[in-house]
Amino acid sequence: MLTDIEIAESAQLSDVREIGKKLGLSEENLELYGKYKAKIALPKDAKRTAKLVLVTAINPTASGEGKTTVSIGLADAMSKLGKKVCLALREPSLGPVFGMKGGAAGGGYAQVVPMSEINLHFTGDLHAITAANNLLCALVDNHIFRGNELKIDVNNLYFHRCMDMNERQLINVRVGGNGRGVEREDHFDITAASEVMAILCLATDIEDLKKRLGNIIVGLNENGDYVRAREIPGAVGSMAVLLKDAMKPNLVQTLEGTPAIIHGGPFANIAHGCNSIQATYAAMSLSDYTITEAGFGADLGAEKFLDAKCRVAGIEPNCVVIVATVKALKLHGGAAKETLSSEDLISLEKGLPNLIKHIENMKNVYKKPVVVAMNRFATDTKAETDFVIGAVEKAGSKAVFTDVFLKGGNGGLDLAKAVVEACDIPSKMEYPYALTDGICDKINAIATKIYGADGVDFTEEAKEKIATIEKKGEGNLPVIVAKTQYSLSDNEKLIGAPKGFRITVRDVAIKGGAGFIVAIAGKIMLMPGLGAHPAAEKIDLLADGTIVGLS
C-alpha cells in the first residue's frame, strides 16, 4: 500500500472555491492561500443549526487508534449518504510532526489535504500565536528593564515564552544575563500548550480575543496582586494585530472533497485539546452535520470539550463517537506488542474495561448517546470482533467496525448510519461539577467521576496556589487537568481501567485570559522532548521538491 504522503500527493484536489460552494460560501467569503487553502470570513449573524458529533477515543496506545482518520472517514461517509457535512479539526503542531506522534491529517484514504502543507506551516496560524506570545514576554521584560513601574516581582512571573517544537533544552533557562537585561529563571512551553493558543481557540470574536488577551495574568507584583497583560503598555493591541489573520478559520478538503475547517491546535494532555470555537461555529452554520474531534482519550479531550469549550461556546454534541481498535484493547489488557496479530481473547477481555469506562462516562455522566467506532485490522478475528460488539452492546451502546483507512468514505457507511440515528436521540448534557464549586471539589469530581480515582492528593504548593486563586475571586472557572494521556490515572503504567488509585496534583496555574484553571498531575511536562528516533530522521526533501517521510 502507498504511504500516507504518497496517497495525499497523488490525489486530484478541487479548487478551494469549489469546496466553499459546497458550504454555500461565495468567493467573497474566502481569503485564498493558493488554490487549495483559504481563510473563511463569516457574517456575525450566521445561524448554528448543524447537529454536532464529537469524536473521541479510548486512552491511546502504541498501536494507534486513528481518531482523526475516523473523523475524516465518517465525514466522507456521511457525505456519501447525501448529508451536508463539514469537518472541524485541530491544526497539527510541528512538535509531534517531527517528534514521535507524526502529523494530524488522518491516514490512508481518510485524509485532509494538502497533507504536507497542513502538517507543516499551513496558513501560519501557529507561527502567529508563537509571535504574539513572545511579544508579550518581550514587552514584560522590557517593562521590568526600563524601571518596572508596575513593580512586577521577577520571581513570580507566570507567563512564559513558547515555540512550536519539542525542545527539552528550553524547559528551564536563564535569561537576561551579561548585563543585557534583568537576569532571572524562565521556562518555555510548546506553542500548543500556550495560553495564547487557548485564547485563540476560545475567543468568540475579535472583541472577545482582545478582552482575553488583556486578562492574561503575567505574574504578581511586589504586593502579591495579579499583573495583567492589559497593564503592559501596547501589549493587547499589538498582540491582536499579530493574531488578526490567525483568528479566521482555515478551509481545506478531504481526499473525497468533503469540506474541512481546520483551526487551532491545543494539546489535550497539557491544554484543552479542541479546535477553535470560531471553526466549530463556522462548520455548524454551514452544514447540517458537523464532525469534530477532541484530543487523546475521552478522559482528556472529550472531558475538556464538554466541561470547558461547550460552556464557553454555548453548544453541546448530539452524539459522541468513541474510537478504539482490537489491538489497542489487547494492549490495555497487558498483551505484548509483538503478539497483537494473534487472537487473544483473554487480553481483550482484560482491556475492554477501558472502553467501557469511557462509554459509561459519556452516557451516564454527560448523558450523551454513544457510538463506538472500531478501526478494523486485517488480523482481527471474528471471535474478537464478536466479543467487542457484545460487550459494547451490554454497556448500552453500539460498536461498528470501520475500514476508512483502506476504503475512505465507503469504509465508514455503517458508522455514518449509526451516527445519524444516534444524533436523532434527544439528549440534554449534564456536567460532573458546577462552576461555583470549589477548585478542589472540581478536580475531585473529574478524578472520581471521569477517571475512576478514589480521590485527589494536593501538594502544599498546589494547596497554596488554590487558596490564592480563590481568595482573589477567580475560583469560578472550569478546570483543565494536565496529565498523562496513556492512562485514566496520572501514572501511564496503570493501563486498562485501574481501581484503587489516587491522583496527585503537584501544581496549579490560573489562565486568566483563557478563562480556566490548570491542575498539573503526575510527571506531565508543558514542553515535551524528542524521542531516541524522532520522525524528523525520516523526513526529507528530494531534488524535485517532493517531500518524503511525512506521516
Coordinates of C-alpha atoms in Angstrom, one line a residue:
M1 CA 0.0 0.0 0.0
L2 CA 1.1 3.6 -0.7
T3 CA 2.3 5.7 2.3
D4 CA 0.1 8.4 3.6
I5 CA 2.0 11.2 1.9
E6 CA 2.1 9.2 -1.4
I7 CA -1.7 8.9 -1.3
A8 CA -2.0 12.6 -0.5
E9 CA 0.4 13.8 -3.1
S10 CA -1.3 11.7 -5.8
A11 CA -4.8 13.0 -5.1
Q12 CA -6.6 15.2 -7.5
L13 CA -7.7 18.2 -5.4
S14 CA -10.6 20.5 -6.2
D15 CA -10.1 24.3 -6.2
V16 CA -10.9 25.5 -2.6
R17 CA -13.5 27.8 -4.2
E18 CA -15.4 24.7 -5.3
I19 CA -15.2 23.3 -1.8
G20 CA -16.5 26.6 -0.5
K21 CA -19.5 26.3 -2.8
K22 CA -20.5 23.0 -1.2
L23 CA -21.0 25.0 2.0
G24 CA -22.8 27.9 0.3
L25 CA -19.7 30.2 0.5
S26 CA -19.0 32.6 -2.3
E27 CA -15.5 33.8 -3.2
E28 CA -16.3 37.0 -1.2
N29 CA -16.3 34.8 1.9
L30 CA -12.9 33.3 1.2
E31 CA -9.3 34.7 1.5
L32 CA -7.3 32.4 -0.7
Y33 CA -3.9 31.0 0.3
G34 CA -3.2 29.4 -3.1
K35 CA -5.5 27.0 -4.8
Y36 CA -6.3 24.6 -2.0
K37 CA -6.4 26.6 1.2
A38 CA -8.5 29.6 2.3
K39 CA -9.4 31.6 5.3
I40 CA -13.2 31.9 6.0
A41 CA -14.8 35.3 6.8
L42 CA -18.3 34.6 8.1
P43 CA -21.0 37.1 8.9
K44 CA -21.6 37.6 12.7
D45 CA -25.3 36.6 12.5
A46 CA -24.7 33.1 11.0
K47 CA -27.1 30.6 12.5
R48 CA -25.6 27.5 14.0
T49 CA -28.1 24.8 13.1
A50 CA -26.0 21.7 12.5
K51 CA -26.1 18.6 14.6
L52 CA -22.7 18.2 16.3
V53 CA -20.8 14.9 16.5
L54 CA -17.9 14.7 18.9
V55 CA -15.2 12.0 18.1
T56 CA -13.1 10.9 20.9
A57 CA -11.2 7.7 21.9
I58 CA -10.0 5.3 24.5
N59 CA -6.7 6.0 26.2
P60 CA -4.1 5.9 23.4
T61 CA -1.7 3.0 23.0
A62 CA 1.5 2.3 21.0
S63 CA -0.7 0.6 18.3
G64 CA -2.5 3.8 17.5
E65 CA -6.3 4.2 17.4
G66 CA -6.9 6.5 14.4
K67 CA -9.3 9.1 15.9
T68 CA -8.6 11.8 13.2
T69 CA -8.7 9.1 10.5
V70 CA -12.2 8.0 11.7
S71 CA -13.4 11.6 11.9
I72 CA -12.4 12.2 8.3
G73 CA -13.8 8.9 7.1
L74 CA -17.0 9.4 9.0
A75 CA -17.5 12.8 7.3
D76 CA -16.8 11.3 3.9
A77 CA -19.3 8.5 4.6
M78 CA -22.0 10.9 5.7
S79 CA -21.4 12.9 2.5
K80 CA -21.9 9.7 0.5
L81 CA -25.2 9.3 2.4
G82 CA -26.3 12.6 0.9
K83 CA -25.8 14.7 4.1
K84 CA -24.4 18.2 4.1
V85 CA -21.4 17.7 6.3
C86 CA -18.4 19.7 7.4
L87 CA -15.4 18.7 9.5
A88 CA -13.9 20.9 12.2
L89 CA -10.4 19.7 13.3
R90 CA -7.3 21.0 15.0
E91 CA -4.2 22.1 13.3
P92 CA -1.1 20.0 13.7
S93 CA 1.9 21.2 15.8
L94 CA 5.4 20.9 14.4
G95 CA 6.4 19.3 17.7
P96 CA 4.6 16.0 17.1
V97 CA 5.2 16.2 13.3
F98 CA 8.9 16.0 13.8
G99 CA 8.7 14.1 17.1
M100 CA 7.0 10.7 17.9
K101 CA 3.4 11.1 17.0
G102 CA 3.7 12.4 13.5
G103 CA 1.2 14.6 11.7
A104 CA -2.5 15.1 12.3
A105 CA -4.1 15.0 8.9
G106 CA -5.6 11.5 9.1
G107 CA -4.2 8.4 7.3
G108 CA -4.6 6.1 4.4
Y109 CA -7.6 7.0 2.3
A110 CA -9.2 9.2 5.0
Q111 CA -7.0 12.3 5.0
V112 CA -7.4 16.1 4.8
V113 CA -5.3 17.7 2.0
P114 CA -3.0 19.3 1.0
M115 CA -1.5 17.0 3.7
S116 CA 2.1 18.2 3.7
E117 CA 1.1 21.9 3.9
I118 CA -1.5 21.2 6.7
N119 CA 1.2 19.3 8.7
L120 CA 3.9 22.0 8.2
H121 CA 3.4 25.7 8.1
F122 CA -0.2 25.7 6.8
T123 CA -1.5 29.3 6.9
G124 CA 0.9 30.4 9.6
D125 CA -1.5 30.3 12.5
L126 CA 0.8 28.6 14.9
H127 CA 3.7 31.0 14.0
A128 CA 1.4 34.0 14.7
I129 CA 0.4 32.5 18.1
T130 CA 4.1 32.0 18.9
A131 CA 5.0 35.5 17.9
A132 CA 2.1 37.1 19.9
N133 CA 3.0 35.0 22.9
N134 CA 6.7 36.0 22.8
L135 CA 5.9 39.7 22.0
L136 CA 4.1 39.8 25.4
C137 CA 7.1 38.2 27.1
A138 CA 9.4 40.8 25.4
L139 CA 7.2 43.7 26.5
V140 CA 7.1 42.4 30.1
D141 CA 10.8 42.0 30.3
N142 CA 11.4 45.4 28.7
H143 CA 9.0 47.0 31.2
I144 CA 11.0 45.5 34.1
F145 CA 14.3 46.6 32.5
R146 CA 13.0 50.2 31.9
G147 CA 12.2 50.8 35.6
N148 CA 9.4 48.4 36.4
E149 CA 6.7 50.9 37.1
L150 CA 4.2 48.1 37.8
K151 CA 6.6 46.7 40.5
I152 CA 6.4 43.2 38.9
D153 CA 8.0 40.6 41.0
V154 CA 10.6 38.9 38.8
N155 CA 10.5 35.8 40.9
N156 CA 6.7 35.4 40.4
L157 CA 6.3 35.7 36.6
Y158 CA 3.6 33.2 35.4
F159 CA 3.7 33.8 31.6
H160 CA 6.4 32.1 29.6
R161 CA 7.9 32.1 26.2
C162 CA 6.9 29.3 23.7
M163 CA 8.0 27.7 20.5
D164 CA 6.3 25.1 18.2
M165 CA 8.8 22.4 18.6
N166 CA 9.7 19.6 21.1
E167 CA 12.8 21.2 22.8
R168 CA 13.5 19.9 26.3
Q169 CA 16.7 22.1 26.5
L170 CA 14.4 25.1 26.9
I171 CA 12.2 23.8 29.7
N172 CA 14.4 25.7 32.2
V173 CA 16.6 28.6 31.1
R174 CA 18.4 31.6 32.5
V175 CA 17.6 34.8 30.6
G176 CA 18.9 38.4 30.7
G177 CA 22.5 37.6 31.5
N178 CA 25.7 39.6 30.8
G179 CA 24.1 42.8 31.9
R180 CA 21.8 43.0 28.8
G181 CA 18.6 42.6 30.9
V182 CA 17.3 41.5 34.3
E183 CA 18.7 38.1 34.9
R184 CA 16.2 35.5 36.0
E185 CA 15.0 32.0 35.5
D186 CA 12.4 31.4 32.8
H187 CA 10.7 28.5 31.1
F188 CA 9.5 27.6 27.6
D189 CA 6.2 25.9 26.8
I190 CA 5.3 24.3 23.5
T191 CA 3.0 26.6 21.5
A192 CA 0.2 24.1 21.6
A193 CA 0.2 24.4 25.4
S194 CA 0.4 28.2 25.5
E195 CA -2.3 30.4 26.9
V196 CA -2.4 32.4 23.6
M197 CA -3.3 29.2 21.8
A198 CA -6.1 28.5 24.2
I199 CA -7.3 32.1 23.9
L200 CA -7.4 32.0 20.1
C201 CA -9.4 28.7 20.3
L202 CA -11.9 30.0 22.9
A203 CA -12.4 33.6 21.7
T204 CA -15.8 34.1 20.0
D205 CA -14.8 37.2 18.1
I206 CA -12.1 39.9 17.9
E207 CA -13.6 41.9 20.8
D208 CA -13.5 38.7 23.0
L209 CA -10.0 38.0 21.8
K210 CA -8.7 41.4 23.0
K211 CA -10.5 41.0 26.3
R212 CA -9.0 37.6 26.9
L213 CA -5.5 38.8 25.9
G214 CA -5.9 41.7 28.3
N215 CA -6.9 39.3 31.1
I216 CA -3.7 37.2 30.8
I217 CA -2.0 37.2 34.2
V218 CA 1.7 37.8 33.6
G219 CA 2.6 37.4 37.2
L220 CA 2.4 39.1 40.6
N221 CA 3.6 42.5 41.8
E222 CA 5.5 43.1 44.9
N223 CA 2.2 43.4 46.9
G224 CA 1.1 39.9 45.7
D225 CA -1.5 41.3 43.3
Y226 CA -2.1 40.0 39.8
V227 CA -0.5 41.9 37.0
R228 CA -2.4 41.5 33.7
A229 CA -1.3 42.0 30.1
R230 CA -3.7 45.0 29.7
E231 CA -1.5 46.9 32.2
I232 CA 1.6 46.5 29.9
P233 CA 1.5 49.4 27.5
G234 CA 0.6 48.4 24.0
A235 CA 0.5 44.7 24.7
V236 CA -3.1 43.9 23.9
G237 CA -3.3 45.9 20.6
S238 CA 0.0 44.7 19.2
M239 CA -0.8 41.0 20.1
A240 CA -4.2 41.3 18.5
V241 CA -2.6 42.6 15.3
L242 CA -0.4 39.6 15.1
L243 CA -3.4 37.3 15.5
K244 CA -5.8 39.1 13.1
D245 CA -5.5 36.6 10.3
A246 CA -4.9 33.6 12.6
M247 CA -8.3 34.2 14.1
K248 CA -10.0 33.2 10.9
P249 CA -10.7 29.5 10.3
N250 CA -9.0 27.6 7.5
L251 CA -10.9 25.8 4.8
V252 CA -9.4 22.7 3.1
Q253 CA -10.9 19.4 1.9
T254 CA -10.7 15.6 2.4
L255 CA -9.4 13.3 -0.3
E256 CA -13.0 12.8 -1.3
G257 CA -13.8 16.6 -1.5
T258 CA -15.7 16.9 1.8
P259 CA -15.2 20.4 3.3
A260 CA -12.9 20.5 6.3
I261 CA -12.3 23.5 8.6
I262 CA -9.0 23.2 10.4
H263 CA -8.2 25.8 13.1
G264 CA -6.3 25.9 16.4
G265 CA -4.2 23.1 17.9
P266 CA -4.0 22.9 21.7
F267 CA -2.8 19.5 23.0
A268 CA -5.3 17.6 25.1
N269 CA -2.8 16.2 27.7
I270 CA -1.4 19.6 28.7
A271 CA -4.0 22.0 27.3
H272 CA -7.8 21.8 26.4
G273 CA -7.4 19.8 23.2
C274 CA -10.1 21.2 20.9
N275 CA -10.2 23.1 17.7
S276 CA -11.3 26.8 17.9
I277 CA -14.8 27.9 18.7
Q278 CA -14.7 30.0 15.6
A279 CA -14.1 26.9 13.5
T280 CA -16.9 25.0 15.2
Y281 CA -19.3 27.9 14.8
A282 CA -18.4 28.2 11.1
A283 CA -18.9 24.5 10.5
M284 CA -22.2 24.4 12.4
S285 CA -23.5 27.4 10.5
L286 CA -22.6 26.0 7.1
S287 CA -23.6 22.3 7.3
D288 CA -26.3 20.0 8.6
Y289 CA -23.8 17.8 10.4
T290 CA -20.5 18.9 11.9
I291 CA -17.9 16.3 12.8
T292 CA -15.3 17.5 15.3
E293 CA -12.8 15.7 17.5
A294 CA -11.1 16.2 20.8
G295 CA -7.6 15.1 21.5
F296 CA -6.3 11.8 23.1
G297 CA -8.8 9.8 25.2
A298 CA -12.2 10.8 26.4
D299 CA -10.8 11.4 29.9
L300 CA -8.8 14.3 28.4
G301 CA -10.0 15.9 25.2
A302 CA -13.7 15.0 25.5
E303 CA -13.9 16.0 29.1
K304 CA -12.4 19.3 28.3
F305 CA -14.5 19.8 25.2
L306 CA -17.7 19.1 27.3
D307 CA -16.7 20.8 30.6
A308 CA -14.8 23.9 29.2
K309 CA -15.4 24.5 25.5
C310 CA -19.1 23.7 25.5
R311 CA -19.7 26.0 28.4
V312 CA -17.9 28.9 26.7
A313 CA -19.4 28.3 23.3
G314 CA -22.9 27.5 24.4
I315 CA -23.0 24.3 22.4
E316 CA -23.3 20.5 23.1
P317 CA -22.8 17.5 20.9
N318 CA -25.8 15.4 19.7
C319 CA -23.7 12.3 19.7
V320 CA -20.3 11.1 20.9
V321 CA -18.2 8.6 18.9
I322 CA -15.5 6.7 20.8
V323 CA -12.7 5.2 18.7
A324 CA -10.9 2.0 19.6
T325 CA -9.2 -1.0 18.0
V326 CA -9.0 -4.6 19.0
K327 CA -5.2 -4.3 19.1
A328 CA -5.4 -1.3 21.4
L329 CA -7.8 -3.0 23.7
K330 CA -5.5 -6.0 23.9
L331 CA -2.6 -3.7 24.9
H332 CA -4.8 -2.3 27.6
G333 CA -5.2 -5.9 28.7
G334 CA -1.5 -6.4 29.1
A335 CA -0.7 -8.1 25.8
A336 CA 2.8 -7.7 24.3
K337 CA 3.0 -5.5 21.2
E338 CA 4.7 -8.3 19.2
T339 CA 1.7 -10.6 19.9
L340 CA -1.1 -8.3 18.8
S341 CA -1.7 -10.0 15.4
S342 CA -2.6 -13.3 17.2
E343 CA -6.1 -13.9 18.6
D344 CA -6.0 -13.2 22.3
L345 CA -9.5 -13.1 23.9
I346 CA -8.0 -13.1 27.4
S347 CA -6.1 -9.8 26.9
L348 CA -9.1 -8.4 25.0
E349 CA -11.4 -9.1 27.9
K350 CA -8.9 -7.5 30.4
G351 CA -8.5 -4.4 28.2
L352 CA -12.2 -3.8 27.4
P353 CA -13.0 -2.1 30.7
N354 CA -11.0 0.9 29.4
L355 CA -13.5 1.3 26.5
I356 CA -16.5 0.5 28.8
K357 CA -15.4 3.2 31.3
H358 CA -15.3 5.9 28.5
I359 CA -18.7 4.7 27.3
E360 CA -20.2 5.0 30.8
N361 CA -18.7 8.5 31.3
M362 CA -20.3 9.8 28.1
K363 CA -23.6 8.1 28.7
N364 CA -24.0 8.3 32.5
V365 CA -22.1 11.5 33.4
Y366 CA -22.7 13.7 30.4
K367 CA -25.9 12.0 29.3
K368 CA -25.0 11.7 25.6
P369 CA -25.7 9.0 23.1
V370 CA -22.6 7.0 22.2
V371 CA -21.5 5.1 19.1
V372 CA -18.2 3.0 19.3
A373 CA -16.1 3.1 16.1
M374 CA -13.7 0.2 15.9
N375 CA -10.9 0.7 13.4
R376 CA -10.6 -2.7 11.7
F377 CA -7.3 -4.5 11.3
A378 CA -6.8 -7.5 8.9
T379 CA -5.7 -9.6 11.9
D380 CA -8.9 -9.0 13.9
T381 CA -10.6 -12.4 14.2
K382 CA -14.4 -13.0 14.2
A383 CA -14.3 -14.2 17.8
E384 CA -12.6 -10.9 18.8
T385 CA -14.9 -8.6 16.9
D386 CA -18.0 -10.5 18.1
F387 CA -16.6 -10.2 21.7
V388 CA -16.3 -6.4 21.4
I389 CA -19.7 -6.0 19.8
G390 CA -21.3 -8.0 22.6
A391 CA -19.5 -6.2 25.4
V392 CA -20.3 -2.7 24.0
E393 CA -24.0 -3.7 23.5
K394 CA -24.1 -4.8 27.1
A395 CA -22.8 -1.4 28.1
G396 CA -25.8 0.2 26.3
S397 CA -24.0 1.3 23.1
K398 CA -23.4 0.1 19.6
A399 CA -20.0 -0.9 18.1
V400 CA -19.4 -0.5 14.4
F401 CA -16.3 -1.8 12.7
T402 CA -14.9 0.6 10.0
D403 CA -12.4 0.3 7.1
V404 CA -12.0 4.1 6.4
F405 CA -8.2 3.8 6.3
L406 CA -8.3 1.4 3.4
K407 CA -11.6 2.4 1.8
G408 CA -12.2 6.1 2.7
G409 CA -15.9 7.0 3.0
N410 CA -17.1 3.7 1.6
G411 CA -15.5 2.0 4.6
G412 CA -17.5 4.1 7.1
L413 CA -21.0 3.9 5.7
D414 CA -22.3 1.7 8.6
L415 CA -20.7 4.0 11.1
A416 CA -22.3 7.0 9.4
K417 CA -25.8 5.4 9.5
A418 CA -25.3 4.6 13.2
V419 CA -24.2 8.2 14.0
V420 CA -27.2 9.7 12.1
E421 CA -29.5 7.5 14.2
A422 CA -27.8 8.5 17.4
C423 CA -28.0 12.2 16.6
D424 CA -31.8 11.9 16.4
I425 CA -31.9 10.6 20.1
P426 CA -33.0 13.6 22.3
S427 CA -30.4 14.4 25.0
K428 CA -29.6 17.2 27.4
M429 CA -26.0 17.5 28.6
E430 CA -25.1 17.4 32.3
Y431 CA -21.8 18.2 33.9
P432 CA -19.8 16.5 36.6
Y433 CA -19.3 19.7 38.5
A434 CA -20.7 23.2 38.8
L435 CA -18.6 26.3 38.1
T436 CA -19.5 27.6 41.6
D437 CA -17.9 24.5 43.2
G438 CA -14.5 25.0 44.9
I439 CA -11.4 24.3 42.9
C440 CA -10.5 21.2 44.9
D441 CA -14.1 19.9 44.5
K442 CA -14.0 20.4 40.7
I443 CA -10.7 18.5 40.4
N444 CA -12.0 15.8 42.7
A445 CA -15.2 15.4 40.6
I446 CA -13.2 14.9 37.4
A447 CA -10.8 12.5 39.1
T448 CA -13.5 10.3 40.8
K449 CA -16.3 10.5 38.2
I450 CA -14.3 10.5 34.9
Y451 CA -11.0 8.8 35.8
G452 CA -12.4 6.4 38.5
A453 CA -10.0 7.5 41.1
D454 CA -10.6 7.2 44.9
G455 CA -9.7 10.8 45.4
V456 CA -7.1 13.5 44.9
D457 CA -4.0 14.5 46.9
F458 CA -2.7 18.0 46.7
T459 CA 0.9 19.1 47.3
E460 CA 1.4 22.0 49.7
E461 CA 2.4 24.2 46.7
A462 CA -0.9 23.3 44.9
K463 CA -2.9 24.0 48.0
E464 CA -1.3 27.4 48.4
K465 CA -2.0 28.4 44.8
I466 CA -5.6 27.2 45.0
A467 CA -6.1 29.2 48.2
T468 CA -4.6 32.3 46.4
I469 CA -6.8 31.9 43.3
E470 CA -10.0 31.5 45.4
K471 CA -9.0 34.4 47.7
K472 CA -8.7 36.7 44.6
G473 CA -12.2 35.7 43.5
E474 CA -11.1 33.7 40.4
G475 CA -12.3 30.3 41.5
N476 CA -15.5 30.1 39.4
L477 CA -13.7 28.8 36.3
P478 CA -13.5 25.4 34.6
V479 CA -10.6 23.2 35.5
I480 CA -8.2 21.7 32.9
V481 CA -6.2 18.8 34.2
A482 CA -2.8 18.2 32.6
K483 CA -1.9 14.6 32.9
T484 CA -0.6 11.6 31.0
Q485 CA -2.8 10.5 28.1
Y486 CA -1.9 6.8 28.4
S487 CA -3.9 6.1 31.5
L488 CA -7.1 7.1 33.2
S489 CA -4.8 7.8 36.2
D490 CA -1.8 10.1 36.4
N491 CA 0.5 7.1 36.1
E492 CA 1.0 6.0 32.5
K493 CA 1.7 2.4 33.6
L494 CA -1.8 1.9 35.0
I495 CA -3.4 0.7 31.8
G496 CA -7.0 -0.5 31.3
A497 CA -9.5 0.8 33.8
P498 CA -7.5 0.8 37.1
K499 CA -9.0 0.8 40.5
G500 CA -7.8 1.8 43.9
F501 CA -5.6 4.8 42.8
R502 CA -5.4 8.4 43.7
I503 CA -4.5 11.5 41.6
T504 CA -1.7 13.7 42.8
V505 CA -1.9 17.4 41.8
R506 CA 1.5 18.9 42.2
D507 CA 0.9 22.4 40.8
V508 CA -1.9 24.7 39.8
A509 CA -1.9 27.7 37.5
I510 CA -4.6 30.2 36.6
K511 CA -5.0 31.2 33.0
G512 CA -6.9 34.4 33.3
G513 CA -7.1 35.1 29.5
A514 CA -8.1 31.6 28.5
G515 CA -10.5 31.5 31.4
F516 CA -9.6 28.3 33.1
I517 CA -7.5 26.8 35.9
V518 CA -4.9 24.2 35.1
A519 CA -4.2 21.4 37.6
I520 CA -0.9 19.6 36.8
A521 CA -0.9 16.0 37.8
G522 CA 1.9 13.4 37.7
K523 CA 5.0 13.9 35.7
I524 CA 3.4 15.7 32.7
M525 CA 5.6 18.5 31.1
L526 CA 4.4 21.6 29.3
M527 CA 7.4 21.3 26.9
P528 CA 7.8 17.8 25.5
G529 CA 11.2 16.4 24.4
L530 CA 12.2 14.4 21.3
G531 CA 12.5 10.6 21.5
A532 CA 15.5 8.5 20.6
H533 CA 14.5 8.3 17.0
P534 CA 12.2 11.2 16.2
A535 CA 10.1 11.4 13.0
A536 CA 12.5 14.1 11.8
E537 CA 15.0 11.3 11.0
K538 CA 12.8 10.0 8.2
I539 CA 11.6 13.3 6.7
D540 CA 13.5 14.7 3.6
L541 CA 13.1 17.0 0.6
L542 CA 14.1 15.5 -2.8
A543 CA 15.8 17.4 -5.6
D544 CA 12.5 17.8 -7.4
G545 CA 10.7 19.3 -4.4
T546 CA 9.0 16.1 -3.3
I547 CA 8.6 15.7 0.5
V548 CA 9.1 12.1 1.8
G549 CA 8.8 10.5 5.2
L550 CA 6.0 12.8 6.4
S551 CA 3.2 10.9 8.2

